[in-house]
Coordinates of C-alpha atoms and ligand atoms in Angstrom, one line a residue:
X1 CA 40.2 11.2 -6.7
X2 CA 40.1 7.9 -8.6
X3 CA 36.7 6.4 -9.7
X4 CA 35.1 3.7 -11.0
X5 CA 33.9 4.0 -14.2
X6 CA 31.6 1.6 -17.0
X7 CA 32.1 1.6 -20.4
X8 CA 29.4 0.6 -22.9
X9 CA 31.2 -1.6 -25.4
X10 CA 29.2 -1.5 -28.9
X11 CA 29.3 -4.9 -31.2
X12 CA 28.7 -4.9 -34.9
X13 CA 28.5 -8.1 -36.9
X14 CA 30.6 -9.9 -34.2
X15 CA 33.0 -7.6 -33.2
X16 CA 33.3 -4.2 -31.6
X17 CA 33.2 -0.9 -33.0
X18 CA 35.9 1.1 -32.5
X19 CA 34.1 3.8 -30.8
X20 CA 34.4 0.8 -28.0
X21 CA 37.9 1.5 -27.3
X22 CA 38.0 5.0 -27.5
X23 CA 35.0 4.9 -24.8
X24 CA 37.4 3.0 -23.1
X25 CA 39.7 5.4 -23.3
X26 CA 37.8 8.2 -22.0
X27 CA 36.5 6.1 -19.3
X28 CA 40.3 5.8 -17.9
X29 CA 40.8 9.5 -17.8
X30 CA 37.5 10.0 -16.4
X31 CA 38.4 7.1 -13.7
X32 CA 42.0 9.1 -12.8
X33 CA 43.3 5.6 -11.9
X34 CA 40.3 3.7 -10.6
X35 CA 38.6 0.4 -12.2
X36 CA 37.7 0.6 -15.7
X37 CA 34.7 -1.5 -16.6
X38 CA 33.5 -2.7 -19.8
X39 CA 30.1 -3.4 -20.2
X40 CA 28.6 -5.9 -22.8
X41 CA 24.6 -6.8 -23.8
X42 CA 23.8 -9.1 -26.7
X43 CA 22.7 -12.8 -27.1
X44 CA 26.3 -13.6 -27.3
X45 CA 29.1 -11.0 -26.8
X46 CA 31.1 -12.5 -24.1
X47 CA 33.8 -13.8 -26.4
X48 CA 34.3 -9.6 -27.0
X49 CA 35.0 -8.7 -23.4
X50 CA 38.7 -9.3 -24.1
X51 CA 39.1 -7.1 -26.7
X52 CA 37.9 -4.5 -24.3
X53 CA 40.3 -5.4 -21.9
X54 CA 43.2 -5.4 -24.2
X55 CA 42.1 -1.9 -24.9
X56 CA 42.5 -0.8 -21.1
X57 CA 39.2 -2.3 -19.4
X58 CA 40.2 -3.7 -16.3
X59 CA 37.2 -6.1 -16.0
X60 CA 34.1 -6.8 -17.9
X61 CA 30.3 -7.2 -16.9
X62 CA 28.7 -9.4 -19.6
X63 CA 24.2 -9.1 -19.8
X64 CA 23.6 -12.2 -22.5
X65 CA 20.0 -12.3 -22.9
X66 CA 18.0 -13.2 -26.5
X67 CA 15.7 -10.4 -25.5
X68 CA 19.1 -8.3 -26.2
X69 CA 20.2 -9.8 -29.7
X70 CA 18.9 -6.9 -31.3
X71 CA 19.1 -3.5 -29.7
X72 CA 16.0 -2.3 -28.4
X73 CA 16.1 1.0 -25.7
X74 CA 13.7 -0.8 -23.9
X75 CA 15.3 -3.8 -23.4
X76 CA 19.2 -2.5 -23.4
X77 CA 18.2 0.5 -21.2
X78 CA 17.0 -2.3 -18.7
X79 CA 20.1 -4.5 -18.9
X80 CA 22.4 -1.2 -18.7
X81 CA 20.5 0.0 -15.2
X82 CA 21.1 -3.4 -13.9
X83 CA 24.6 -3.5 -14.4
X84 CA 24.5 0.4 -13.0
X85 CA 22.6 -0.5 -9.7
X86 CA 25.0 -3.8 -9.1
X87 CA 28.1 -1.6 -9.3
X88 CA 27.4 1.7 -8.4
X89 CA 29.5 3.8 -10.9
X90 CA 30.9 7.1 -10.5
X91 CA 31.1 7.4 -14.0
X92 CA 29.7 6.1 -17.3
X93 CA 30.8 6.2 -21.0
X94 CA 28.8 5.5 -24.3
X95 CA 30.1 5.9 -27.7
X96 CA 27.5 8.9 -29.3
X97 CA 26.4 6.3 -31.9
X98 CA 22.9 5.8 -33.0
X99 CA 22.7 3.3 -30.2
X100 CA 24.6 5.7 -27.7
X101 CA 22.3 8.9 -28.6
X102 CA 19.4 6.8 -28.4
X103 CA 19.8 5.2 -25.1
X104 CA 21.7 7.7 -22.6
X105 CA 19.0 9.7 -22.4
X106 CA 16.8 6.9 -20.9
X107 CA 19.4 6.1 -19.1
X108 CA 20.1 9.9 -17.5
X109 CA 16.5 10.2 -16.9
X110 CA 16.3 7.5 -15.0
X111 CA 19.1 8.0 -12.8
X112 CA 17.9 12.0 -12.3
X113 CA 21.5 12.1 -14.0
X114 CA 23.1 15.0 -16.3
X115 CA 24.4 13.9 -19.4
X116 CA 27.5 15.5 -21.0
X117 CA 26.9 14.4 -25.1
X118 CA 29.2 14.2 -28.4
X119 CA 32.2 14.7 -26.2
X120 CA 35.1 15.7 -28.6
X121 CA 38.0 15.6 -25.8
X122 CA 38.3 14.6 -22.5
X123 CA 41.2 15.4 -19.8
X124 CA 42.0 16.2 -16.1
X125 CA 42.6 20.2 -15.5
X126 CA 42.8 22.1 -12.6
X127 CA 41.8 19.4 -10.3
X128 CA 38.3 18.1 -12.7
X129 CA 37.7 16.0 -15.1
X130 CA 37.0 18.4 -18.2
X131 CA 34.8 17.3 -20.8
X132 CA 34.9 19.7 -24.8
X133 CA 32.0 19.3 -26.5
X134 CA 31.2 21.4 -29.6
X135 CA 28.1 23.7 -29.3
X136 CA 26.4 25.7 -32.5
X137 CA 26.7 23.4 -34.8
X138 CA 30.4 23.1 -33.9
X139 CA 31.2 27.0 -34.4
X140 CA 32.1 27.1 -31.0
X141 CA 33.3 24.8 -28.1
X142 CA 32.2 24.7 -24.4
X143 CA 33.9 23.0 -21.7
X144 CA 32.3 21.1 -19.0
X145 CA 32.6 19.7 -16.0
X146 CA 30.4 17.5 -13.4
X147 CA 30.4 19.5 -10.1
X148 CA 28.2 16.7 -8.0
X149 CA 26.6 13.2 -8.8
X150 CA 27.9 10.7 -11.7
X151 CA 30.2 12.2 -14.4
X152 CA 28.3 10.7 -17.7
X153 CA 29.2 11.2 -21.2
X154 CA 29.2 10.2 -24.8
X155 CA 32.1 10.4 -26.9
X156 CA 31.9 11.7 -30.8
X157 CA 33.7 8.7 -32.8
X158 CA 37.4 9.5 -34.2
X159 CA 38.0 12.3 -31.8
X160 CA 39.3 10.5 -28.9
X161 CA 42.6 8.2 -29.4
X162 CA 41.9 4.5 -28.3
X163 CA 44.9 3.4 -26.0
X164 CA 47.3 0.8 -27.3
X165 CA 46.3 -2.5 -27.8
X166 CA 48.1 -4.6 -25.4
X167 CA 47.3 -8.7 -26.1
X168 CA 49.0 -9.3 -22.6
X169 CA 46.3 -7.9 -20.5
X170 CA 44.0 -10.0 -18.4
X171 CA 40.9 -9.2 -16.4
X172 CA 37.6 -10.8 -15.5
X173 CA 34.8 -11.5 -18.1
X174 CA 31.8 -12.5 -16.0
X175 CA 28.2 -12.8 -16.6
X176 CA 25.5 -10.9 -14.6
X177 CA 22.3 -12.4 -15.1
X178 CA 19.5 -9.9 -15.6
X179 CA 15.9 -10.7 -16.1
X180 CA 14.9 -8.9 -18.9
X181 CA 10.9 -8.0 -18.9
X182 CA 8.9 -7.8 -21.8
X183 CA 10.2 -5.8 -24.4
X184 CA 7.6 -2.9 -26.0
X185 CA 9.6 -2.9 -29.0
X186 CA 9.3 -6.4 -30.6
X187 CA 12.5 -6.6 -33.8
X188 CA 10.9 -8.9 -36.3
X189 CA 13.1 -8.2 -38.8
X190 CA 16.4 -5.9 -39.6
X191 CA 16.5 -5.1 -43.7
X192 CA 20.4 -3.7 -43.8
X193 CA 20.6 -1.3 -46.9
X194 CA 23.1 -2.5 -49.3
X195 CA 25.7 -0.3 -48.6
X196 CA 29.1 -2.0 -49.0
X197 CA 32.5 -0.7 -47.7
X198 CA 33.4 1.2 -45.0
X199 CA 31.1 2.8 -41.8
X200 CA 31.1 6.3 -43.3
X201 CA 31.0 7.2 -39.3
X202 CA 34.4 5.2 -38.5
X203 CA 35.5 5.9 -41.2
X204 CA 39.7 7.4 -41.9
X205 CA 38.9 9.0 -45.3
X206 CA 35.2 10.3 -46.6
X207 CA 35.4 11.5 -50.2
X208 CA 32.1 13.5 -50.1
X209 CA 29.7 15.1 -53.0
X210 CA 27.6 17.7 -53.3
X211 CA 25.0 18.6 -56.4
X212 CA 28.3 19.3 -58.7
X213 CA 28.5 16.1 -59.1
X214 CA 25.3 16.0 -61.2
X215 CA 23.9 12.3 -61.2
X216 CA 23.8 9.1 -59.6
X217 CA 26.6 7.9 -62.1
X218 CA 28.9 11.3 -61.0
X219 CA 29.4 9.6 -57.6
X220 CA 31.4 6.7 -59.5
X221 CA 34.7 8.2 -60.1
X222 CA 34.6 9.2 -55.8
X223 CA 34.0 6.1 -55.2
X224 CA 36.6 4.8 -56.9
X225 CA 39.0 7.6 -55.3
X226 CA 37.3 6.5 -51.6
X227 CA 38.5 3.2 -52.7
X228 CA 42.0 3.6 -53.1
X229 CA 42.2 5.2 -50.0
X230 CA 40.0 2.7 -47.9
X231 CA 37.3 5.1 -47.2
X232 CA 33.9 5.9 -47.3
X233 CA 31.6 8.0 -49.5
X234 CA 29.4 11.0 -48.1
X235 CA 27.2 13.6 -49.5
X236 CA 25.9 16.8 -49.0
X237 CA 22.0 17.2 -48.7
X238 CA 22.1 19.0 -52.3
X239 CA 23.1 16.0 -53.8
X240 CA 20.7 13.4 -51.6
X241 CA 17.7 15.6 -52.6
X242 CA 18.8 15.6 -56.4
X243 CA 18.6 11.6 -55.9
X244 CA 22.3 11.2 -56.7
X245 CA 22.7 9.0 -53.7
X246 CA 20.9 7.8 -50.5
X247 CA 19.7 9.4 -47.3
X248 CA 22.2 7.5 -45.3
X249 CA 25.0 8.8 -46.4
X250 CA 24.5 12.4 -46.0
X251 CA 26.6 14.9 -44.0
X252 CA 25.9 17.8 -41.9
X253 CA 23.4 19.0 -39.2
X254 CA 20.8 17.0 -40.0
X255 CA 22.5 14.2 -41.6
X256 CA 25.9 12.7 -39.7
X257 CA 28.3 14.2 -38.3
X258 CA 32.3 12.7 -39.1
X259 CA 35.8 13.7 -38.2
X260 CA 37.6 11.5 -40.2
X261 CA 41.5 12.4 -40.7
X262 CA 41.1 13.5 -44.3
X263 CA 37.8 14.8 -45.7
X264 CA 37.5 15.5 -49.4
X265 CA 34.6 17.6 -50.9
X266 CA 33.9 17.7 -54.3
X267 CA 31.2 19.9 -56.2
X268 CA 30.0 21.0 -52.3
X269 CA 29.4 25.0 -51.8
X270 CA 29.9 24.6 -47.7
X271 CA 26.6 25.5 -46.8
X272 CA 26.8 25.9 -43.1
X273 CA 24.0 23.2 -42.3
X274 CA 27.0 21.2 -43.8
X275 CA 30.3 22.4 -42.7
X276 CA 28.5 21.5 -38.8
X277 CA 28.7 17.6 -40.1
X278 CA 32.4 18.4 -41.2
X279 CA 34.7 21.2 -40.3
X280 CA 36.2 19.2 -37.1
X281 CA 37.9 16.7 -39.8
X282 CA 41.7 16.8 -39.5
X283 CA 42.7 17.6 -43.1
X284 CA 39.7 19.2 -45.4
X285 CA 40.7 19.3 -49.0
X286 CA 37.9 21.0 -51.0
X287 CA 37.6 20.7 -55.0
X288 CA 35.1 23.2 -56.4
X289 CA 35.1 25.2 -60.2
X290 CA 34.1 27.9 -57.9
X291 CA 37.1 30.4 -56.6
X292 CA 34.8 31.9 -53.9
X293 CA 32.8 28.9 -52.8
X294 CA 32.6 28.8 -49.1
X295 CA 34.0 25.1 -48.7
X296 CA 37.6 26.9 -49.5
X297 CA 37.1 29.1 -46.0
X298 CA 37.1 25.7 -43.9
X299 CA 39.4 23.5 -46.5
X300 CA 43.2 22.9 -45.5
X301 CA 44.0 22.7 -49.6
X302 CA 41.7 23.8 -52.1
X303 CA 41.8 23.0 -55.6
X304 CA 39.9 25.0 -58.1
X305 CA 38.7 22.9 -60.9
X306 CA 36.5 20.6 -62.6
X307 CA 35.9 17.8 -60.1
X308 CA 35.5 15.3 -63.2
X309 CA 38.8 16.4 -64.3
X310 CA 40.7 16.2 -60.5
X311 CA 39.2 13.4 -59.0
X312 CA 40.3 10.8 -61.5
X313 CA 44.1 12.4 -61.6
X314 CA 44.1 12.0 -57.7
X315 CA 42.5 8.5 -57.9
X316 CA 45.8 8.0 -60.1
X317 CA 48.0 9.3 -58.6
X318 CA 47.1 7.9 -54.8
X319 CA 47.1 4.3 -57.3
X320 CA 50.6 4.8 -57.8
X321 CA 51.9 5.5 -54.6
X322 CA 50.2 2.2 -53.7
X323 CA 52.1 0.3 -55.9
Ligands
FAD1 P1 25.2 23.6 -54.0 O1 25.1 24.7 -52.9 O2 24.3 23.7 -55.2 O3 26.7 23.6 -54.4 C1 27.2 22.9 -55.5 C2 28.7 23.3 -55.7 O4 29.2 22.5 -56.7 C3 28.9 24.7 -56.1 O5 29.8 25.3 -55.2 C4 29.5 24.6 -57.5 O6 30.5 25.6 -57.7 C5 30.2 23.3 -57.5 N1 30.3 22.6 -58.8 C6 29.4 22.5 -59.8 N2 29.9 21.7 -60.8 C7 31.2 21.4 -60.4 C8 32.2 20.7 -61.0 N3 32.1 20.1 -62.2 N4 33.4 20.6 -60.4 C9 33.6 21.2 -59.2 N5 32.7 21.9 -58.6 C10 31.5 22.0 -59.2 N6 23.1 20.4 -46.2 C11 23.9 19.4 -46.0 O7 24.9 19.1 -46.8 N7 23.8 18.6 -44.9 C12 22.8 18.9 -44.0 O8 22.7 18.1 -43.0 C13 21.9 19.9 -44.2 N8 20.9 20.2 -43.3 C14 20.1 21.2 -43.5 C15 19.1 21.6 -42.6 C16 18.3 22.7 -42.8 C17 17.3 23.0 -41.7 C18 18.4 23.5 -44.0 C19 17.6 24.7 -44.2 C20 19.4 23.1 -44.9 C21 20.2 22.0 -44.7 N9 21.2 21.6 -45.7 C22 22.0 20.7 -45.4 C23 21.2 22.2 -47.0 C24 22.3 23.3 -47.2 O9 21.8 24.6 -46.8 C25 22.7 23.4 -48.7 O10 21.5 23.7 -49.5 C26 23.3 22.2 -49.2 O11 24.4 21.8 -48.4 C27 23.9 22.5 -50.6 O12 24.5 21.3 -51.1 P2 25.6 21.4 -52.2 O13 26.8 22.1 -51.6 O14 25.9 20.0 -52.7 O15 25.0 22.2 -53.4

């Protein structure tokens, strides 16, 4: 049965997140050979809708609207609903972002709609479209499917494979024009916290630390390996409640949850609050002084030893085969 299926394209700073395309991605299993369609809201986002399409959309609705410059439930869960009621989708995709965890709620609520979240995997089996989604704090998986009514999901970032790009493609970009009522939520002002480099939650590589690394300065030499290997830096809550580093930036069940392709911990224990922010990375390597630390149960290499010691000698070495 093919459908057709929206896709909620996510902008950053002018261009899309790559959660974007792997939405887009989902959203063409999920359609089983019926019309993609990429959604965009902003103030001025239209110049995006290509990118979507060169990812696999097969048209895209635009909402441009200065109520929408910055994202506000209110005023994006009124934009989305409009674009939902002009094309009457039988299924929708969000990346499970901030924005995405945020807003599909609304969004199912209002369309006495069920809601399959943090999607790891998506495929056709047995005749349905089958969703995986981690349950337990991603000890276990379930497997879902929608028996009746819209199929609507949000997809974890880095677990589903964008498709090619394809620069040939061509579809529509057009606008729908949505009057956007008063907003509740009024953005006066958006204070970004300075942290430079890359979106720990895209992010390929997270060199992560825990309260082994013992002070604010500690976190240097990761960063410096993170660096190297054009990734990000996490933490566990141990080390955010010591004040090494910042809120933002920490890792587990009640901090964020990534699945980058190679996660390093260093000085973390693998309490299970923060193996359920972790343990579906691709590669874990784990570097602890402690032999039985419980990091080493979920780590694909373990190295016992002094992270001060074996951070810098990777940070070398990964230097080297740069060069
Ligand atoms: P520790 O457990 O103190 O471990 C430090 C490790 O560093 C030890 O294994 C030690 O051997 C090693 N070490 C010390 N020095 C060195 C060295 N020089 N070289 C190498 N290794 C060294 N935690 C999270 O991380 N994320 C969460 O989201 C989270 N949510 C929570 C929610 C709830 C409701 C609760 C109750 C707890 C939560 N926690 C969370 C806390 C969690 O239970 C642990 O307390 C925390 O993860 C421990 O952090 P840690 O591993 O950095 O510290």
């Amino acid at each position: 049965m093919t459908r057709k299926v929206l896709v909620l394209g996510e902008a950053r700073d002018g261009a899309l997140r790559n959660v974007s395309f792997e939405a887009v991605a989902a959203a063409k299993t999920v359609a089983e050979g019926g019309e993609v369609i990429g959604v965009l809201l902003g103030e001025s986002v239209s110049a995006l809708g290509s990118m979507l399409i060169q990812y696999g959309a097969d048209r895209v609705v635009v909402v441009e609207d200065e109520k929408l410059k910055q994202y506000t439930s209110d005023g994006y869960a009124q934009a989305l609903l409009a674009v939902i009621e002009k094309e009457q989708p039988e299924g929708l995709v969000l990346g499970h972002t901030a924005l995405g965890k945020d807003i599909s709620p609304r969004i199912a609520a209002k369309l006495s709609s069920g809601l399959i979240s943090d999607a790891t995997a998506v495929e056709v089996a047995g005749g349905n479209v089958v969703f995986t989604r981690p349950i337990y704090s991603g000890k276990a998986f379930e497997r879902k499917i929608v028996t009746d009514g819209l199929i609507f999901a949000t997809v974890r970032p880095n677990n589903i494979a964008p498709l090619e790009k394809d620069a040939s493609r061509t579809g529509e970009v057009a606008s729908l024009s949505v009057e956007i009522k008063d907003l509740r939520t009024i953005i006066k002002e958006v204070v970004r916290k300075a942290t430079e480099g890359v979106d720990l939650s895209e992010a390929k590589v997270v060199v992560s630390g825990g309260r082994g690394v013992k002070s604010v300065e500690g976190f240097k030499p990761l960063k410096e390996l993170a660096d190297v290997l054009g990734g990000a830096v996490g933490a566990s809550r141990g080390a955010c409640d010591a004040d090494y580093c910042d809120y933002s930036v920490q890792i587990g069940q009640t901090g964020k949850v990534v699945t980058p392709d190679l996660y390093i911990a260093c000085g973390i224990s693998g309490a299970i609050q923060h193996l359920a922010g972790m343990s579906n990375s691709k590669v874990i390597v784990a570097i602890n002084k402690d032999p039985e630390a419980n990091i080493f149960k979920v780590a694909d290499y373990g190295i016992v030893g002094d992270l001060f010691e074996v951070v810098p000698m990777l940070t070398e070495e990964f230097k080297k085969l740069k060069v």
